[in-house]
Short mmCIF file of C-alpha atoms in Angstrom, two decimals:
data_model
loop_
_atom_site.label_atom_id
_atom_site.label_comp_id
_atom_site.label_asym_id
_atom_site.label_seq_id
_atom_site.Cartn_x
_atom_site.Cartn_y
_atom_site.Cartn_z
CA UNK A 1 146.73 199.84 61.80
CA UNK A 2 142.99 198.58 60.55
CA UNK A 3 142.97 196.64 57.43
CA UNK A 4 139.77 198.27 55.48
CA UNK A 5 137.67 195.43 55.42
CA UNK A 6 137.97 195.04 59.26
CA UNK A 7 134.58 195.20 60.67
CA UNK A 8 133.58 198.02 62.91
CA UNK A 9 130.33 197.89 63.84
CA UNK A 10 128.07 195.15 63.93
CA UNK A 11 124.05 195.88 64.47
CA UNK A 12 121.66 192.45 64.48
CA UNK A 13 123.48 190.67 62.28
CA UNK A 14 124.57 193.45 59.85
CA UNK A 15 128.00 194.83 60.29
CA UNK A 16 130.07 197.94 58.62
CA UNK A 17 133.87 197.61 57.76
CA UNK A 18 136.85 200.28 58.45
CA UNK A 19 136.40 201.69 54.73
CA UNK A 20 132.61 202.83 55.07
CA UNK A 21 133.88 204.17 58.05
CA UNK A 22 136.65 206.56 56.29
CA UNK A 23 134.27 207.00 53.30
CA UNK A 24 131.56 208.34 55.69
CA UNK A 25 134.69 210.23 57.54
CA UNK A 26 135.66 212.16 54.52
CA UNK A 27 131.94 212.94 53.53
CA UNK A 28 131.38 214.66 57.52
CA UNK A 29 134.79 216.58 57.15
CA UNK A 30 134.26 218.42 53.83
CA UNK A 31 130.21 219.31 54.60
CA UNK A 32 132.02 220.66 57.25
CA UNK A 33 134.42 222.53 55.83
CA UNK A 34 131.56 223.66 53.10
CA UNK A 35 129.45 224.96 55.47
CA UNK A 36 131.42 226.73 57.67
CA UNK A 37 134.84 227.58 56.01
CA UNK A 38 136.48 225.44 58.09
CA UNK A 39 139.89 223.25 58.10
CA UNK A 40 138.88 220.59 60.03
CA UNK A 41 142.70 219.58 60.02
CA UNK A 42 143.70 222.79 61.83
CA UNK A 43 140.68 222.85 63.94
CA UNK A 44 140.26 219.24 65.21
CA UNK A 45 140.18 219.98 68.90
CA UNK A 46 138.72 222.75 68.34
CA UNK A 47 135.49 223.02 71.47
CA UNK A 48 132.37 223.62 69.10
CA UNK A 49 129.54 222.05 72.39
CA UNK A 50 130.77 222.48 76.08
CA UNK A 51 133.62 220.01 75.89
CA UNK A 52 132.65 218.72 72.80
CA UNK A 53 135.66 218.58 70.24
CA UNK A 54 135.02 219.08 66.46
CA UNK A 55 136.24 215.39 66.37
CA UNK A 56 133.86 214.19 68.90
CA UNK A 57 131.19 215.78 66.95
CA UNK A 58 132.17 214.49 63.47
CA UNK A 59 133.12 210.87 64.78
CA UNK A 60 129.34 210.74 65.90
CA UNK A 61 128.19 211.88 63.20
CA UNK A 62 129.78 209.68 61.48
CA UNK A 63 128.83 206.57 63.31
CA UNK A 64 125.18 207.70 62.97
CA UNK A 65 125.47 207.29 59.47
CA UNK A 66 126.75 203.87 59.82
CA UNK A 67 124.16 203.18 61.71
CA UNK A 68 121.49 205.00 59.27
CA UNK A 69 123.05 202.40 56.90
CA UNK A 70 122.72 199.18 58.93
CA UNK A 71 119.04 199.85 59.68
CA UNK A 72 117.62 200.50 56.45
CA UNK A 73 119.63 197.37 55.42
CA UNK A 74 118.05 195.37 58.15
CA UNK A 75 114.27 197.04 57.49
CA UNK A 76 114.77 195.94 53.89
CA UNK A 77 115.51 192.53 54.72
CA UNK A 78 113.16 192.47 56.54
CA UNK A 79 110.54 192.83 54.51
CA UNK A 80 111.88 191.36 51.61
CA UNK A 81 112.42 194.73 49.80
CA UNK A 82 115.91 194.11 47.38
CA UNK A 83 117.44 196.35 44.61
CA UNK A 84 115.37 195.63 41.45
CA UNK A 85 117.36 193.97 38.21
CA UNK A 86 116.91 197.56 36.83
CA UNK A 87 118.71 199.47 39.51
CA UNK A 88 121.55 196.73 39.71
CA UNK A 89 121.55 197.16 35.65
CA UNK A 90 121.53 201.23 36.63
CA UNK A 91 124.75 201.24 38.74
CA UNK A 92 126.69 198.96 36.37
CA UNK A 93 125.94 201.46 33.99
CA UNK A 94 126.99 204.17 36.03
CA UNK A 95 130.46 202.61 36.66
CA UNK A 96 130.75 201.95 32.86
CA UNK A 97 129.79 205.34 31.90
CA UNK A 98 132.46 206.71 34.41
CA UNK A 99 135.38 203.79 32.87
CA UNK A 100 134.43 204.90 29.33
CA UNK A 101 135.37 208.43 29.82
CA UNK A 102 138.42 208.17 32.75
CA UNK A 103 139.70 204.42 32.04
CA UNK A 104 139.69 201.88 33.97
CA UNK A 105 143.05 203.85 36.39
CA UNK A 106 140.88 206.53 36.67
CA UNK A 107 137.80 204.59 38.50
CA UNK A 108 140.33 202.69 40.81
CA UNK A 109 141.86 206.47 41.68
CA UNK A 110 138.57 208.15 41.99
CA UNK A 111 137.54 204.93 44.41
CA UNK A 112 141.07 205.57 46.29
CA UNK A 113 140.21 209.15 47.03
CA UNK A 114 137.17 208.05 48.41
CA UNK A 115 138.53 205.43 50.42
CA UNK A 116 136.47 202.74 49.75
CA UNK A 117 136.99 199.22 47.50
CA UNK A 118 134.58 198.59 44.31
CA UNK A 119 133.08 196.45 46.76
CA UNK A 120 131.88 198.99 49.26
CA UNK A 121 131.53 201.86 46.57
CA UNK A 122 128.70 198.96 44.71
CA UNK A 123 127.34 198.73 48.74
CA UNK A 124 126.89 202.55 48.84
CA UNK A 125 125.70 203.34 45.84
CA UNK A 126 122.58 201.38 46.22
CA UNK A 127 121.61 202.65 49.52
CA UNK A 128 119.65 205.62 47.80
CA UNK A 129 118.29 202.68 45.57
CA UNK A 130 117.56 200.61 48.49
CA UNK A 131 115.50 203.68 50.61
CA UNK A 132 113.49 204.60 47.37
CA UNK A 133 112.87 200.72 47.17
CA UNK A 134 111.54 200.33 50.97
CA UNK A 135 109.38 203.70 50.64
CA UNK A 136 107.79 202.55 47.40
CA UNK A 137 106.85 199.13 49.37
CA UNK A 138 105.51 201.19 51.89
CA UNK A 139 103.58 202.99 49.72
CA UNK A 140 101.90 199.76 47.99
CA UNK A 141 98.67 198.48 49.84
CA UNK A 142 98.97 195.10 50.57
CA UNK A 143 102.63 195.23 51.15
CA UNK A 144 104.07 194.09 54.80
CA UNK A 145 105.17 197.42 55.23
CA UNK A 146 101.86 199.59 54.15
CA UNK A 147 100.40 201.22 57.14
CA UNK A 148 96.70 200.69 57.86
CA UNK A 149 93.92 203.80 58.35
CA UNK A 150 93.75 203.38 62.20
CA UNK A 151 97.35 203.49 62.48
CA UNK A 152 97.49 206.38 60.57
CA UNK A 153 94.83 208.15 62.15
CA UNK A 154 96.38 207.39 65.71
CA UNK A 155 99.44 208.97 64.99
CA UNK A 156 97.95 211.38 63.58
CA UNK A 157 95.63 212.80 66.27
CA UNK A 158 98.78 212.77 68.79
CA UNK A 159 100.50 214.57 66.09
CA UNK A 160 98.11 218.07 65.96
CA UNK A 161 95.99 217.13 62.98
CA UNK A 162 92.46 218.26 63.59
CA UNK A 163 89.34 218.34 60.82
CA UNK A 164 87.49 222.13 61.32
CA UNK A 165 84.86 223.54 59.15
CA UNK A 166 84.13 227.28 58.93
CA UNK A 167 81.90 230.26 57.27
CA UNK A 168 84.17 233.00 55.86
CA UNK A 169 82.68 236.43 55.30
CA UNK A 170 85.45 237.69 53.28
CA UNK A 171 87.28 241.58 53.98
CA UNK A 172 89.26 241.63 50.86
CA UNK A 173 88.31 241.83 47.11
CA UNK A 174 88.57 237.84 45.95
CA UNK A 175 90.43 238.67 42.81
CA UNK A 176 92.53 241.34 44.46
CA UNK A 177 93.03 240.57 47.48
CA UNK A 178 92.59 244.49 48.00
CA UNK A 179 90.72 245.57 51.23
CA UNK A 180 87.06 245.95 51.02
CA UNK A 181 85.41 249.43 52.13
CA UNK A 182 85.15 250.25 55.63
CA UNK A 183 81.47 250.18 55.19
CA UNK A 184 81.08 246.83 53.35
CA UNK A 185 83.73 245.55 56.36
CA UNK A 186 81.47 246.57 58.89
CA UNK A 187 78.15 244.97 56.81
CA UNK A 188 80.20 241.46 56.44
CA UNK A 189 81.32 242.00 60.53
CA UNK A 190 77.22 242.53 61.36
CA UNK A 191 76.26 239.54 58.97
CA UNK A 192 79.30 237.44 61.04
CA UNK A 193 77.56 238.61 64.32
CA UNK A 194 74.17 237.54 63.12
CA UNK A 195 75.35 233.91 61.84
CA UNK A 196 76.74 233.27 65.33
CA UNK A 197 73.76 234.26 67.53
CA UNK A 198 71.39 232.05 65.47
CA UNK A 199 74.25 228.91 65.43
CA UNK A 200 74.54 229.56 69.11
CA UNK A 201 70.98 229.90 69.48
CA UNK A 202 70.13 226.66 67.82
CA UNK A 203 69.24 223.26 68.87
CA UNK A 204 70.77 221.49 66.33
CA UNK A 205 73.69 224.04 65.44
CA UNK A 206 76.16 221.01 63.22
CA UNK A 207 73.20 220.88 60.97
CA UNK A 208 72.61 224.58 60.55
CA UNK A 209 76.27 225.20 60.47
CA UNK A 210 76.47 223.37 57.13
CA UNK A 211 73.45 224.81 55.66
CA UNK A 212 74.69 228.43 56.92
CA UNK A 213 78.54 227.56 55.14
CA UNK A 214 76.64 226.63 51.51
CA UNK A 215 74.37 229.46 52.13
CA UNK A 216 77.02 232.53 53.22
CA UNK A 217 80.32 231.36 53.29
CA UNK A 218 82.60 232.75 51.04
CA UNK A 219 85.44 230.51 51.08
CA UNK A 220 86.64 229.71 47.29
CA UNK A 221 88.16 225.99 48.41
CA UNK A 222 84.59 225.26 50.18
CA UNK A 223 83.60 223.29 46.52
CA UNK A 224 86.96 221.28 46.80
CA UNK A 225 86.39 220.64 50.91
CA UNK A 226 82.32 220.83 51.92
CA UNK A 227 83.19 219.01 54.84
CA UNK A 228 85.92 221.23 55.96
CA UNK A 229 89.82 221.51 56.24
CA UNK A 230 91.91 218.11 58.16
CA UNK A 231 95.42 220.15 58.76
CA UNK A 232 97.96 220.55 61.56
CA UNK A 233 99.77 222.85 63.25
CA UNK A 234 101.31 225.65 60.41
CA UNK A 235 99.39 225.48 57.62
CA UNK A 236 96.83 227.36 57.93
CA UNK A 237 96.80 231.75 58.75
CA UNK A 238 97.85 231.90 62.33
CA UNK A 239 94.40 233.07 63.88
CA UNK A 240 92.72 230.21 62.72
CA UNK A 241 95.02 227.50 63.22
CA UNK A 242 95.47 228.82 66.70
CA UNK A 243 91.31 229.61 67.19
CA UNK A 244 90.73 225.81 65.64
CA UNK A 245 93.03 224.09 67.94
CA UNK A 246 91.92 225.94 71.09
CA UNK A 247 88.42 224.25 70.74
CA UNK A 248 86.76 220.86 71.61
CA UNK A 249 85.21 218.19 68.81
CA UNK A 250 81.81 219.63 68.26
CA UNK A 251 82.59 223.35 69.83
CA UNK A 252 82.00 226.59 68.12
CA UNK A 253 84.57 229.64 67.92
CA UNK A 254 83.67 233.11 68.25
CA UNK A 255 84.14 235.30 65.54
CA UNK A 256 87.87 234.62 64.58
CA UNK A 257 89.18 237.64 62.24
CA UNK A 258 92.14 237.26 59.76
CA UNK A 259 93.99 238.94 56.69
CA UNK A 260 91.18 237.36 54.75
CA UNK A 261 87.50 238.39 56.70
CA UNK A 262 85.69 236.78 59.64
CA UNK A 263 85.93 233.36 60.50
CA UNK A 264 83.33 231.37 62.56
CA UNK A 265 84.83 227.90 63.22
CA UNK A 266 83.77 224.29 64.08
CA UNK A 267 85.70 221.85 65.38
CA UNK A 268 84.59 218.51 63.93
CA UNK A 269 85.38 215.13 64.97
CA UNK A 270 88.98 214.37 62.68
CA UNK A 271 88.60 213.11 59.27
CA UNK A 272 90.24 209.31 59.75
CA UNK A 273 90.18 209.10 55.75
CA UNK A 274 92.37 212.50 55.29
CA UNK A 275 94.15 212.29 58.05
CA UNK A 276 95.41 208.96 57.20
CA UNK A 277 96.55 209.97 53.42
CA UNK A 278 97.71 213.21 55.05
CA UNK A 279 100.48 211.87 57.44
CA UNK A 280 101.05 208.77 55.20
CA UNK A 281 104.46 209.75 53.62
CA UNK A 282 105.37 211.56 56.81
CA UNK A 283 104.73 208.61 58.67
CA UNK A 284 107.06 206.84 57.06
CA UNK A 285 110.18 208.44 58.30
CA UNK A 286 108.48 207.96 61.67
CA UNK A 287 109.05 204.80 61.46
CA UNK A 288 112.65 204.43 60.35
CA UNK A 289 113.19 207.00 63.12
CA UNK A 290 111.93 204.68 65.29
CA UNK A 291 113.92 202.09 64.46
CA UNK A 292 117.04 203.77 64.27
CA UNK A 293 116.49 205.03 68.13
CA UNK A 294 115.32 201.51 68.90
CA UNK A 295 118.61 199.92 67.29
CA UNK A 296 121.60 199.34 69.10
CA UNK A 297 125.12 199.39 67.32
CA UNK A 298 127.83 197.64 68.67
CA UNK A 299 131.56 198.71 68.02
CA UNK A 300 134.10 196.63 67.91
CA UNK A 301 137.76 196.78 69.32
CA UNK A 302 138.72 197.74 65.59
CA UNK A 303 136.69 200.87 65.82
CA UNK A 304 139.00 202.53 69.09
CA UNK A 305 142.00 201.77 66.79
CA UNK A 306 141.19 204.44 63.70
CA UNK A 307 143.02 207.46 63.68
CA UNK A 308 140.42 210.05 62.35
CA UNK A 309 142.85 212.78 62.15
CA UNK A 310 145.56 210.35 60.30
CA UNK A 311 142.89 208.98 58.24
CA UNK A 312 141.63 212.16 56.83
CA UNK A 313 144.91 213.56 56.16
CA UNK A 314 145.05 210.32 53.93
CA UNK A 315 141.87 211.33 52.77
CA UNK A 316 143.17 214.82 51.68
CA UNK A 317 146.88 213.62 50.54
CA UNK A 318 145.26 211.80 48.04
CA UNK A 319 142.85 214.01 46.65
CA UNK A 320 145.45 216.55 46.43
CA UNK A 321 147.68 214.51 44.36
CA UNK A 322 144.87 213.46 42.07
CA UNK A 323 144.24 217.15 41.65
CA UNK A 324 147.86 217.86 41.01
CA UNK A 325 147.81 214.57 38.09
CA UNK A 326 145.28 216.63 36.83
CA UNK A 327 146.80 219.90 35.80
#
């Protein structure tokens, strides 16, 4: 009772028709039914959340994805990020490759299975295009999109990324990784000791730390990082992470011990520099998050019309033929 090019959804100026809608329908209902070895016809009332119905849960999902759509859409137009002459050259090579080897029939039934015109299949098959297109402008200084240091460096101090410096006595054999004597443990513990006291004892104990890291440290990455790690929460051996994050810019740790030997730990004031190229690609989705949640979709009467359940046993009729055509 919806024509397919009725529109659906409309979000600032940008609106979805019934046949993304049934394309995006089919797509929820078979990673469904690959994940969990489910028929999602038999099961489509089926409680899978409190009163949530399997429907409820893949009709959202669904109109998330919509939505997904419309916003990176919008963001690209935005900024005045469009699918280069290459990739538009790319996908009319795709759809030649696929008429050269199935016929012209065969694209129009592979389209019909899918539920979708050429013209929507041409809209969805540059979306990956279009994504990889926005990133790369938000990867190119200078671009509107390219995110400056302090930004950067703000998100990333609310974010658990911290800068920490530290003198490793190591317990284990460098090359082996095999456990040092007891006796040579309990020297590097007594050196550990000794390194604190005087770096607790000093007026000036930044300075010393550094001189104390070149002198004793035996950290094998401390020629790649003399000014210590910038990391976050995870990616460094528990103890530390945990010991690093527990103290204040400028504050010393006790003697932290892990797998690899005997840690002592400064807290230093967080690298804006690394930090910044550290959260840059992650930062990224951060903002298309944000304006996804910021976005607000509006459905039209059209949308309360579609059957789900009617449409995807359209969706599977025809598949199921096509499969049969081919044997």
């Amino acid at each position: 009772g919806v024509s397919p090019d009725e529109t659906i959804a409309t979000l600032d100026g940008n609106s979805v028709s019934a046949e993304l809608y049934t394309f995006w329908l089919g797509k929820a209902c078979e990673n469904v039914e690959s994940a969990y070895g489910m028929n999602v016809a038999a099961e489509w009332d089926r409680k899978v959340d409190g009163d949530k119905t399997l429907h409820d849960f893949l009709r959202e999902d669904v109109l998330d994805l919509l939505k997904q759509e419309m916003v990176l859409e919008n963001l690209a137009a935005k900024y005045g990020v469009s699918l280069s002459a290459e990739t538009e050259a790319a996908i009319d090579a795709q759809r030649a490759e696929y008429i050269a080897q199935h016929g012209e029939e065969g694209f129009r039934a592979e389209l019909y299975k899918l539920g979708v015109s050429e013209e929507g299949y041409r809209r969805l098959s540059g979306t990956d295009y279009l994504y990889q297109a926005l990133y790369q402008s938000y990867m190119t200084p200078g671009s509107a999109l390219y995110a400056d240091d302090d930004v950067l460096h703000a998100y990333a101090a609310t974010s658990g990324w911290i800068t920490a410096d530290h003198i490793l006595l190591m317990t284990v054999d460098p090359e082996t990784n095999a456990p040092l004597p007891d006796a040579a443990r309990e020297e590097k513990h007594a050196r550990a000791e000794e390194l604190l006291a005087e770096l607790r004892a000093s007026d000036e104990p930044e300075t010393l730390f550094a001189r104390l890291a070149d002198e004793y440290g035996e950290d094998p990455g401390r020629a790649m990082y003399p000014e210590g790690y910038t990391f976050t929460h995870g990616t460094m051996v528990a103890e530390f992470d945990e010991a690093a994050h527990a103290l204040r810019e400028g504050e010393l740790s006790g003697l932290v011990e892990t797998q690899y030997g005997y840690h002592i730990i400064l807290r230093k004031p967080l690298n804006v520099s690394e930090a910044a190229e550290s959260v840059r690609e992650e930062y990224f989705d951060v903002l298309f998050l944000s304006a996804f949640r910021e976005a607000e979709m509006k459905l039209t009467p059209a949308a309360g019309q579609l059957d789900d359940r009617a449409i995807y046993d359209a969706l599977r009729a025809a598949r199921k033929a096509s499969a049969g055509q081919a044997k």
